Coordinates of C-alpha atoms and ligand atoms in Angstrom, one line a residue:
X1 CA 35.7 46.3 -65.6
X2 CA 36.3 43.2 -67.5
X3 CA 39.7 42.7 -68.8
X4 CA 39.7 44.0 -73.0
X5 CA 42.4 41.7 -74.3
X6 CA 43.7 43.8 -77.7
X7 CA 45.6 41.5 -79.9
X8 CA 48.9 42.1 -82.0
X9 CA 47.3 42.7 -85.2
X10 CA 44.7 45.2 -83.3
X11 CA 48.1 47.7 -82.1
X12 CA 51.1 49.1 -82.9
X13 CA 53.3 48.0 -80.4
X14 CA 56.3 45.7 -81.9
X15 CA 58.8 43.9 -80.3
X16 CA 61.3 45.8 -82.2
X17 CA 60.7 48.8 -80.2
X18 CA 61.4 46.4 -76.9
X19 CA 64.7 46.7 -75.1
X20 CA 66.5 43.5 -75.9
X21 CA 67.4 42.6 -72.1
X22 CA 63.8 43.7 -71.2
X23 CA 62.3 41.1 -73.5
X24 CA 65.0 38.6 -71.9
X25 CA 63.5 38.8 -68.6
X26 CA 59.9 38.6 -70.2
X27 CA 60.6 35.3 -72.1
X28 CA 62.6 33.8 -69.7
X29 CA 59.8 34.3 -67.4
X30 CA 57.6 32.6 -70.0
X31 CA 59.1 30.0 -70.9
X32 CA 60.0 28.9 -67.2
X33 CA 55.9 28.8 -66.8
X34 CA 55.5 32.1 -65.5
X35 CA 52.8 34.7 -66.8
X36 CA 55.0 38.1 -67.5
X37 CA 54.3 41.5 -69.1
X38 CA 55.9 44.5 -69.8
X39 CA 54.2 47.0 -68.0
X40 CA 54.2 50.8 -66.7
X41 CA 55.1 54.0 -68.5
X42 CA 56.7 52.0 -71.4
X43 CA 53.6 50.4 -73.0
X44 CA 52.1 53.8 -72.1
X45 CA 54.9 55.4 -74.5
X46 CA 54.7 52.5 -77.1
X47 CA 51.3 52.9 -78.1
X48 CA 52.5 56.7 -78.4
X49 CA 55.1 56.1 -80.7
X50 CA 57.7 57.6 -77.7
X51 CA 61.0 56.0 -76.7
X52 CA 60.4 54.5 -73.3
X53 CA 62.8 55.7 -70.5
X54 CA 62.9 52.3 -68.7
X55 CA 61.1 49.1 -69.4
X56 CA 58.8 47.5 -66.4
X57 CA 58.1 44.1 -65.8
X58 CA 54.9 42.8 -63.9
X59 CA 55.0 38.5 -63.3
X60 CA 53.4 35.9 -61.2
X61 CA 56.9 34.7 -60.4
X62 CA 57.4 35.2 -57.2
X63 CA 60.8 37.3 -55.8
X64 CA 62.3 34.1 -54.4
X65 CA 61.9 32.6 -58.1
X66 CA 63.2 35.3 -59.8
X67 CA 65.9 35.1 -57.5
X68 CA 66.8 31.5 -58.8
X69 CA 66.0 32.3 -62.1
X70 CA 68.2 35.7 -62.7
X71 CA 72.2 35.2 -61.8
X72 CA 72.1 39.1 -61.7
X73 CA 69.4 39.7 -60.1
X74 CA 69.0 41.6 -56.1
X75 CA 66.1 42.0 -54.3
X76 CA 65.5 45.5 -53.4
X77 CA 62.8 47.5 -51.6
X78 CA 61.5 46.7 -47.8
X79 CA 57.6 47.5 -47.9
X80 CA 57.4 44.9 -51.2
X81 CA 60.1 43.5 -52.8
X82 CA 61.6 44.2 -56.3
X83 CA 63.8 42.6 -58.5
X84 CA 66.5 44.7 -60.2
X85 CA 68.1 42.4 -62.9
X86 CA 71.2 44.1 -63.8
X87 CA 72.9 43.6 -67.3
X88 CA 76.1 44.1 -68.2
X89 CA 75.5 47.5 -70.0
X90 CA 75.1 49.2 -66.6
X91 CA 71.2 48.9 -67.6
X92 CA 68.5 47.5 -64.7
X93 CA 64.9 46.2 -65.8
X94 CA 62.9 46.2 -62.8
X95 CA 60.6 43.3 -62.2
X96 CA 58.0 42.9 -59.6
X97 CA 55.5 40.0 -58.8
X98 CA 51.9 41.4 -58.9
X99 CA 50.3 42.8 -56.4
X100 CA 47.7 44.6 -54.9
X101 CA 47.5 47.8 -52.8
X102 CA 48.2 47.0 -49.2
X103 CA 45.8 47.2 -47.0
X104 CA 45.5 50.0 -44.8
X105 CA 47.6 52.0 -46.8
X106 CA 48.6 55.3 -45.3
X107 CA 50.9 57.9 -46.2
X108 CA 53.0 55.8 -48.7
X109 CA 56.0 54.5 -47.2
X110 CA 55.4 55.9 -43.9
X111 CA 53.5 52.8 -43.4
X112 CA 55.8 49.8 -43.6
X113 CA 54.7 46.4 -43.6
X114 CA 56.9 43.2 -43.9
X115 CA 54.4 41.5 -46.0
X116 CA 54.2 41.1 -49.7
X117 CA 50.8 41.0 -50.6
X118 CA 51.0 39.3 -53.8
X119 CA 47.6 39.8 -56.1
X120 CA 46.5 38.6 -59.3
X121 CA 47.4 40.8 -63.0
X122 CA 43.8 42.8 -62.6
X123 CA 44.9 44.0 -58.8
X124 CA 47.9 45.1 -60.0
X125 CA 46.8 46.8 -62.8
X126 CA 44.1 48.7 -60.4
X127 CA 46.9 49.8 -57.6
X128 CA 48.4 51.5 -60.7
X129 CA 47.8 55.6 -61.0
X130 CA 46.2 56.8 -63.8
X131 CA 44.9 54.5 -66.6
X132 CA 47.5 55.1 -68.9
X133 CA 49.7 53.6 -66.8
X134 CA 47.8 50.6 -65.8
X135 CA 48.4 48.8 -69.2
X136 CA 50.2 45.3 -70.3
X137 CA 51.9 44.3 -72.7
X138 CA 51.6 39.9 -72.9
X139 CA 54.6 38.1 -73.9
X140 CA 52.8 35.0 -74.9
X141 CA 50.7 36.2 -77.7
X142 CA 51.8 40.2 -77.7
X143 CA 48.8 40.9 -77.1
X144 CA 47.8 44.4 -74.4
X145 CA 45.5 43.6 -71.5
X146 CA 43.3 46.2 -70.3
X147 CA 42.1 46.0 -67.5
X148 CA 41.5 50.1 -66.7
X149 CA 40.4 51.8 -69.8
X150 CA 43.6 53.2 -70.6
X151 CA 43.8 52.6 -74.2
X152 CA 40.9 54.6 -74.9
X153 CA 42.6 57.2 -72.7
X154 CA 45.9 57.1 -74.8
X155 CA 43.7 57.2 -77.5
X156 CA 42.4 60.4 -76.2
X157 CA 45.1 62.1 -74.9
X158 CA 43.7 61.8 -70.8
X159 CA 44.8 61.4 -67.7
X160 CA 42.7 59.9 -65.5
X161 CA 42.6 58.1 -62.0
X162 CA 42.1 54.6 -61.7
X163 CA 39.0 54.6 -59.1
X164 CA 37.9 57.3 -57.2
X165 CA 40.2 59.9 -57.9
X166 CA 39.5 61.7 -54.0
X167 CA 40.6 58.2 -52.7
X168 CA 43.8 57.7 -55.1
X169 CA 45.1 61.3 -54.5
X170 CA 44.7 61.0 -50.3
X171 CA 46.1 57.7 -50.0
X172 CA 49.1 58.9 -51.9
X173 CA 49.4 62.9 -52.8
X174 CA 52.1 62.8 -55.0
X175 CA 50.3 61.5 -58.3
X176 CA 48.9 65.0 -58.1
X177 CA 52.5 66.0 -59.3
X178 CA 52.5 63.2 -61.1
X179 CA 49.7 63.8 -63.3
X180 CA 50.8 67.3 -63.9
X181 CA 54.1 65.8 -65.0
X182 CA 52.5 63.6 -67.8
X183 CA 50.0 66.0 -68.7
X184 CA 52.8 68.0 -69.8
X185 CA 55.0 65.8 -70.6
X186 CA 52.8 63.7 -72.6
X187 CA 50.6 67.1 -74.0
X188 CA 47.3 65.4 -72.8
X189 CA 44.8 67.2 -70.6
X190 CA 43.4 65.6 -67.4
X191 CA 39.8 64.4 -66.9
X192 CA 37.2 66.8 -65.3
X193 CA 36.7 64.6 -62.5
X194 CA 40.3 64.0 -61.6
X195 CA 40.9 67.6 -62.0
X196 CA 38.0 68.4 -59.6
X197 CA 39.8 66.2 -57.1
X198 CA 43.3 67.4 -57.5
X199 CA 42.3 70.9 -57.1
X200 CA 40.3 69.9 -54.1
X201 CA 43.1 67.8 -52.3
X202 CA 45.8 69.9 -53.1
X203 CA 47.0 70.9 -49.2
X204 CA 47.3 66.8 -48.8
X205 CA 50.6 67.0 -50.8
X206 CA 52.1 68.7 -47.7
X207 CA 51.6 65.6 -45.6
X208 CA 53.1 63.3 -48.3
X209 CA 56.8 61.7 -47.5
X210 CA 59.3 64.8 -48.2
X211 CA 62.1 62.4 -50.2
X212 CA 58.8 61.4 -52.6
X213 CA 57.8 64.5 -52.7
X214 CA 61.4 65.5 -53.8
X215 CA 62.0 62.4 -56.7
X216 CA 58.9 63.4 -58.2
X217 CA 59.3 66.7 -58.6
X218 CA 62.9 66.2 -59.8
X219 CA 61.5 63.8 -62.5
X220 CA 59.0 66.1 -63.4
X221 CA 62.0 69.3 -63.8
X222 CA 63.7 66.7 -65.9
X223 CA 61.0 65.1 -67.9
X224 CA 61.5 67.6 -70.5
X225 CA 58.6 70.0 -70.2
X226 CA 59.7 71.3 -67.0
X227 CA 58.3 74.8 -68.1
X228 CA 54.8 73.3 -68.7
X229 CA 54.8 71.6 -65.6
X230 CA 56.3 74.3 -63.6
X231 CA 52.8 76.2 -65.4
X232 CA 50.5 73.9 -64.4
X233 CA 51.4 73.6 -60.8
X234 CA 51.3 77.2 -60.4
X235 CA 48.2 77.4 -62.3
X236 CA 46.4 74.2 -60.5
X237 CA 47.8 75.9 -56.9
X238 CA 49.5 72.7 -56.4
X239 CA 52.9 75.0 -56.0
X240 CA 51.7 76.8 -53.1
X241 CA 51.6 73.9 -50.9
X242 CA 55.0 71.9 -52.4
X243 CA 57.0 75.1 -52.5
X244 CA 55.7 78.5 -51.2
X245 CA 58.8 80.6 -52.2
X246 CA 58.6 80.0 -55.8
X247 CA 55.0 80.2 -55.7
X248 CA 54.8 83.9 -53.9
X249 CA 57.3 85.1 -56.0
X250 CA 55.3 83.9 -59.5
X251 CA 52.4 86.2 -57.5
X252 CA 54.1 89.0 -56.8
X253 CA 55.6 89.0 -60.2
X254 CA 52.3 88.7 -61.5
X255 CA 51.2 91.7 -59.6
X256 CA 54.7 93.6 -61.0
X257 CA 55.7 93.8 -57.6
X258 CA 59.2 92.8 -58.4
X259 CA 62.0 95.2 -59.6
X260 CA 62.6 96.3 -63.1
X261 CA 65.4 93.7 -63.8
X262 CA 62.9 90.8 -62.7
X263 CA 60.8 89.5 -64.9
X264 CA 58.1 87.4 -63.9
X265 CA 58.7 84.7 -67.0
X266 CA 62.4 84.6 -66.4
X267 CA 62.3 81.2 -64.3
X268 CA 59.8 79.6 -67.3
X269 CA 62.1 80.7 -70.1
X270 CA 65.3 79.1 -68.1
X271 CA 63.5 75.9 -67.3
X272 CA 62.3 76.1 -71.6
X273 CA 66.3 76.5 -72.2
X274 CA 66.5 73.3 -70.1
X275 CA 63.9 71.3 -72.4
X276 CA 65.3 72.3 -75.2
X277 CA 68.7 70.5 -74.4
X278 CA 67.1 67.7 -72.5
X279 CA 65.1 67.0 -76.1
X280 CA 68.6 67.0 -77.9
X281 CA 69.7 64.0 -75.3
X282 CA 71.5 66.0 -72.7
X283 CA 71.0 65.0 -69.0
X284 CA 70.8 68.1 -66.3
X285 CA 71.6 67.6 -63.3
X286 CA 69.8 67.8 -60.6
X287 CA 71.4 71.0 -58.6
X288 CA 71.0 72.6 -61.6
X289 CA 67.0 72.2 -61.7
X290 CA 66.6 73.6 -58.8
X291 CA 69.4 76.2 -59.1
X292 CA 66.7 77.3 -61.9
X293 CA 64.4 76.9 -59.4
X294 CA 66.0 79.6 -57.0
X295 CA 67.6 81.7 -59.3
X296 CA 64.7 84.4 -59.7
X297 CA 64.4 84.3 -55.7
X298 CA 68.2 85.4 -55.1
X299 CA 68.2 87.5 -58.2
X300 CA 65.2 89.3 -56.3
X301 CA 67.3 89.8 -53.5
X302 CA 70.5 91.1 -55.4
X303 CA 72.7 88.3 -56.2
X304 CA 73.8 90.4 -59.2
X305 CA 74.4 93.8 -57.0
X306 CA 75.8 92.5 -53.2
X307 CA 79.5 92.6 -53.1
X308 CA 79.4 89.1 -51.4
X309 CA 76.0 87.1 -51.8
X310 CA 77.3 84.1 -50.0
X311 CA 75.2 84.9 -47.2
X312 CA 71.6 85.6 -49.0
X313 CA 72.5 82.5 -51.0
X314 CA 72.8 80.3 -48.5
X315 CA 69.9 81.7 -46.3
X316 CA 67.8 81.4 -49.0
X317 CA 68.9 77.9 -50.7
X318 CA 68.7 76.7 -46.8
X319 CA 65.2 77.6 -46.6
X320 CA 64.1 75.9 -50.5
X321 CA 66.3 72.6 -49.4
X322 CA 64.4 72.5 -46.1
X323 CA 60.4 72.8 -48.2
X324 CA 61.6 70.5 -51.0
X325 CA 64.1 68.2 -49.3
X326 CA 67.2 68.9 -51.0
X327 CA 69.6 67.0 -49.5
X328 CA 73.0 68.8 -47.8
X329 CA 75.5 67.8 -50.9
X330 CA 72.3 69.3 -53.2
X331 CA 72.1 72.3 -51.3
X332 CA 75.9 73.1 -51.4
X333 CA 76.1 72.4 -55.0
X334 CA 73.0 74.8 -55.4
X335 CA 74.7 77.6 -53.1
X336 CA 78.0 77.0 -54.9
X337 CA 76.4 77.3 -59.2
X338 CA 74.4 80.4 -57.3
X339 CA 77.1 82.3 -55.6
X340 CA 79.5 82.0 -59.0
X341 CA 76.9 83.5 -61.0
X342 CA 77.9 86.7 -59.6
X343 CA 81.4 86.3 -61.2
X344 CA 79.3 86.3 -64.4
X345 CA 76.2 88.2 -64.4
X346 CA 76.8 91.7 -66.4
X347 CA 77.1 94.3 -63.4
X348 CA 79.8 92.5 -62.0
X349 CA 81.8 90.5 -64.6
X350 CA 84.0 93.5 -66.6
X351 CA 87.5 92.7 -65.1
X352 CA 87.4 88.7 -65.9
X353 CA 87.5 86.1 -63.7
X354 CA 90.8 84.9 -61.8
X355 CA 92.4 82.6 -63.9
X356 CA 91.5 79.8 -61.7
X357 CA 88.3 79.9 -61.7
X358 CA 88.2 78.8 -65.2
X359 CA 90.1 75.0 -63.7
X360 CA 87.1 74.9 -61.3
X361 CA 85.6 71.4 -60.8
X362 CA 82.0 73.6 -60.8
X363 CA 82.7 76.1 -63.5
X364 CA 81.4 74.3 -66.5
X365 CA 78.4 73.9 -64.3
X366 CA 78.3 77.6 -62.9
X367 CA 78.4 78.2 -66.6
X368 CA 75.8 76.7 -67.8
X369 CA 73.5 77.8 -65.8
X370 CA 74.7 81.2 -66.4
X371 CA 73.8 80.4 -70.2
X372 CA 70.6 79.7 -69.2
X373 CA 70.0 82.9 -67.8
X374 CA 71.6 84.6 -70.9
X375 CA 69.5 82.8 -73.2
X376 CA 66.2 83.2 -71.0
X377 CA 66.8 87.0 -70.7
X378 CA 67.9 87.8 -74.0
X379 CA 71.5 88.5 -72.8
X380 CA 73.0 86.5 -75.8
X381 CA 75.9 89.3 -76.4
X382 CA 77.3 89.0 -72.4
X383 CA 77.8 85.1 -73.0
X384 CA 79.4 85.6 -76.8
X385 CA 81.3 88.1 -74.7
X386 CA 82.2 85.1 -72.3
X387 CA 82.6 82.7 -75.0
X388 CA 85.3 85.2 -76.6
X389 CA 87.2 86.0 -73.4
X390 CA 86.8 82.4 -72.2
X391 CA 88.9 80.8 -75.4
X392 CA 90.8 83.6 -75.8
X393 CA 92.3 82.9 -72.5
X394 CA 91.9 79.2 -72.1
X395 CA 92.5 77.9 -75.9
X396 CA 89.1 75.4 -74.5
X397 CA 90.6 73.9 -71.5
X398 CA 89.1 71.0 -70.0
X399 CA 86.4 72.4 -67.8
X400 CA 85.9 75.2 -70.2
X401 CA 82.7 75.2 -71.4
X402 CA 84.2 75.0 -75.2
X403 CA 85.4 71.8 -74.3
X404 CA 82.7 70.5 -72.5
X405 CA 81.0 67.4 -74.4
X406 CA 77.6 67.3 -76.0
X407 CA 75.9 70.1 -78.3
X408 CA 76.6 73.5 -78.2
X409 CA 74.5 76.5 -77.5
X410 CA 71.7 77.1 -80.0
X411 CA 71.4 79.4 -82.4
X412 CA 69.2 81.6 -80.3
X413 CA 71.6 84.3 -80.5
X414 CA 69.6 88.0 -80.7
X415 CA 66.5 86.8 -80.2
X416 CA 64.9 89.5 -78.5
X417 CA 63.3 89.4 -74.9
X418 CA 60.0 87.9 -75.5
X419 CA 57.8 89.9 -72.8
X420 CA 54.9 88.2 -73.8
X421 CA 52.6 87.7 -71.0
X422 CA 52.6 84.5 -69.2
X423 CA 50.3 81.8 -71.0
X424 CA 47.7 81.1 -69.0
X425 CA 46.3 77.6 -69.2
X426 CA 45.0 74.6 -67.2
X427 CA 45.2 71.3 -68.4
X428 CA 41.5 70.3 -68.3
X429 CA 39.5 68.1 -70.5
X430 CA 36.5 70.8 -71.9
Ligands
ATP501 P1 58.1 57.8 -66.7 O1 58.1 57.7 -68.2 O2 58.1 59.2 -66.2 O3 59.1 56.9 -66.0 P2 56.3 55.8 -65.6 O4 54.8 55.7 -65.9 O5 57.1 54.8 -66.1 O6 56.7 57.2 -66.2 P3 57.4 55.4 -63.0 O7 57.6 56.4 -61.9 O8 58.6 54.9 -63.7 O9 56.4 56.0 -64.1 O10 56.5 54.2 -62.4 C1 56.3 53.0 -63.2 C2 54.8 52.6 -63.0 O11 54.5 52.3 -61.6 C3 53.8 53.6 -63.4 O12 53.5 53.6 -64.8 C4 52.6 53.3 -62.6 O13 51.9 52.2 -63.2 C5 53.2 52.8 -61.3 N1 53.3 53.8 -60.3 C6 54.4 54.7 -60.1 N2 54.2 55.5 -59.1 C7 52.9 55.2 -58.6 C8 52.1 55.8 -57.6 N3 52.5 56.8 -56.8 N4 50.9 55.2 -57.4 C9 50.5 54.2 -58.1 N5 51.2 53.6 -59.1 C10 52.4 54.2 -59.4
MG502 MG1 59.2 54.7 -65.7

């Protein structure tokens, strides 16, 4: 495809929407003779009218220049190397010299070569995912490059491949969770074809490099539509072959094979709670995504009854940290949040809670995550009952969850338990 070259006046996207130290890298690349764009997710966002979450740069510099040109700037990555320039904010804009996809690629980063196998701007563009993401941004003239059809697709609303979606999906099986994430993320459906391919190659994601596998579904729990995405992997079958538990219990819950304290949307309505306060700026950690993620399976097997659950928990965490590649501080922090739920779930919390358990480093934690299940279940009057019993005896100590910072609980209180039946849609182009 040749290369549609949309100037400024043609789109939306101003530099006033730029992160300042991003377009610092971008015109000192320029003016030192280099050819630079912004590129990635954040030009994908900017023609949305989205706040980018980071801001990509794509040059011909190569990472021995940037080197000399950058006081602040280290060389990361073995298979090709990046730049991170740090500024003194704390914030990183990641640069890379273009490239094209290796040859011989494999499994990811299972297949490590020294070599950097610089390319020109169209071969970089085309080692990109979908075309959405395979857009840049010039700093010469502002004008966007497209080499991959992906405004039209922003236009649209699509996810698509770039090339033969059966090839991209092989070579590297976690755009499939990718392209769930931004089709939920982003509200866009995916394209027949690409569809037809993901549905087809969905047992290759069990092959795919576990800590990938892992970062991409954590970024997809936290991209703030975790409870769409969680949807569409079940719905696509892409679950079943990242994470079985989860994916047999959403079945048999289906089936009402689960006890009459379950509820088969209980897990979706937690991991809505979670969008909700991602959308009003809070960041969740991670061990509490995937405490969400377990808490229906040890609920299932009576967290809220066993006198001590510390063995179920861990048995059962174990097993999830082993399929998604938690690591061993993840896992602990998962058991932990889990085990202290019992202290607060209703059959189990009518004396109180020792008095320490209130200074505990995890209890602000343990709590929210108990608030989640409150709010998903439609057990708003136990937490008020917390919330009283809590600053009654504390006066908001630190660690409390009246003191904690950011927003405070929404005003969901009696809503009733929605027992609507689970929406049931795929995200295909018609
Ligand atoms: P987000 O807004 O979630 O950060 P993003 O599009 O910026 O989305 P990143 O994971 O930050 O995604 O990656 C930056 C860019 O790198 C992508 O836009 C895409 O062009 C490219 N990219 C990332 N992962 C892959 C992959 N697995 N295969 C091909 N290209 C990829
Ligand atoms: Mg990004």
């Amino acid at each position: 495809m040749a290369v549609r070259v949309i100037p400024r006046a043609e789109h939306p996207i101003s530099r006033k929407f730029i992160d300042e130290d991003a377009l610092k890298v971008l015109y000192r690349l320029y003016r030192s003779g280099h050819t630079a764009y912004l590129v990635g997710g954040s030009v994908r966002d900017l023609l949305l009218g989205r706040r980018p979450k980071d801001f990509d740069v794509a040059t011909s510099a190569r990472p021995s220049q940037l080197k000399r040109l950058f006081r602040n700037c280290r060389l990361i990555g073995r298979r090709f190397r990046l730049a991170h320039i740090h500024f003194n904010s704390g914030k990183i804009v990641e640069v890379s010299t273009f490239r094209r996809e290796a040859e011989g690629r494999g499994e990811g980063d299972l297949l490590v070569t020294h070599d950097n196998t610089f390319g020109t701007p169209e071969e970089d563009a085309r080692r990109r995912d979908f075309t959405v993401n395979g857009l840049f941004y010039d700093i010469s003239d502002f004008s966007l490059h497209d080499f991959v059809g992906g405004v039209e697709d922003v236009r649209k609303g699509i996810i698509r491949t770039i090339g033969d979606p059966n090839v991209r999906f092989q070579e590297d099986p976690v755009r499939m969770i990718r392209a769930i994430k931004f089709v939920a993320k982003l509200g866009f459906k995916v394209e027949k074809i690409t569809w037809k391919a993901l549905v087809t190659h969905l047992h290759h994601i069990e092959s795919a490099a576990k800590p990938r596998v892992h970062e991409e579904l954590a970024r997809l729990l936290e991209c703030g539509a975790s409870a769409m995405s969680l949807e569409y992997l079940s719905e696509s079958g892409l679950l079943a072959h990242v994470e079985p538990h989860l994916a047999s219990y959403l079945a048999r819950a289906e089936d009402g094979h689960v006890t009459d304290d379950q509820d088969a949307h209980l897990v979706f309505r937690m991991f809505d709670a979670i969008d909700q306060r991602v959308a009003k700026g809070w960041e969740i950690e991670r061990a509490i995504l995937f405490s969400v993620w377990a808490y229906p399976l040890v609920l299932e097997r009576g967290l809220a009854s066993l006198d001590d659950p510390t063995d179920m928990v861990r048995t059962t965490v174990e097993d999830l940290a082993e399929v998604l590649g938690l690591s061993r501080r993840d896992s602990e922090r998962v058991q932990q949040l889990l085990v202290a739920q019992r202290k607060l779930l209703p059959t189990r919390r009518r004396k109180g809670l020792p008095r320490g358990f209130y200074q505990k480093s995890y209890f602000a934690d343990s709590f929210l995550l108990f608030e989640l299940w409150a709010t998903a279940s439609g057990n708003e009057a136990e937490l008020d009952w917390w919330k009283g019993r809590i600053e009654g005896a504390e006066g908001g100590s630190p660690g409390s969850p009246a003191a904690s910072p950011g927003p405070q609980p929404q005003g969901e209180g009696g809503r009733k338990r929605r027992r609507r039946g689970r929406r049931r849609r795929t995200p295909v182009e018609q």
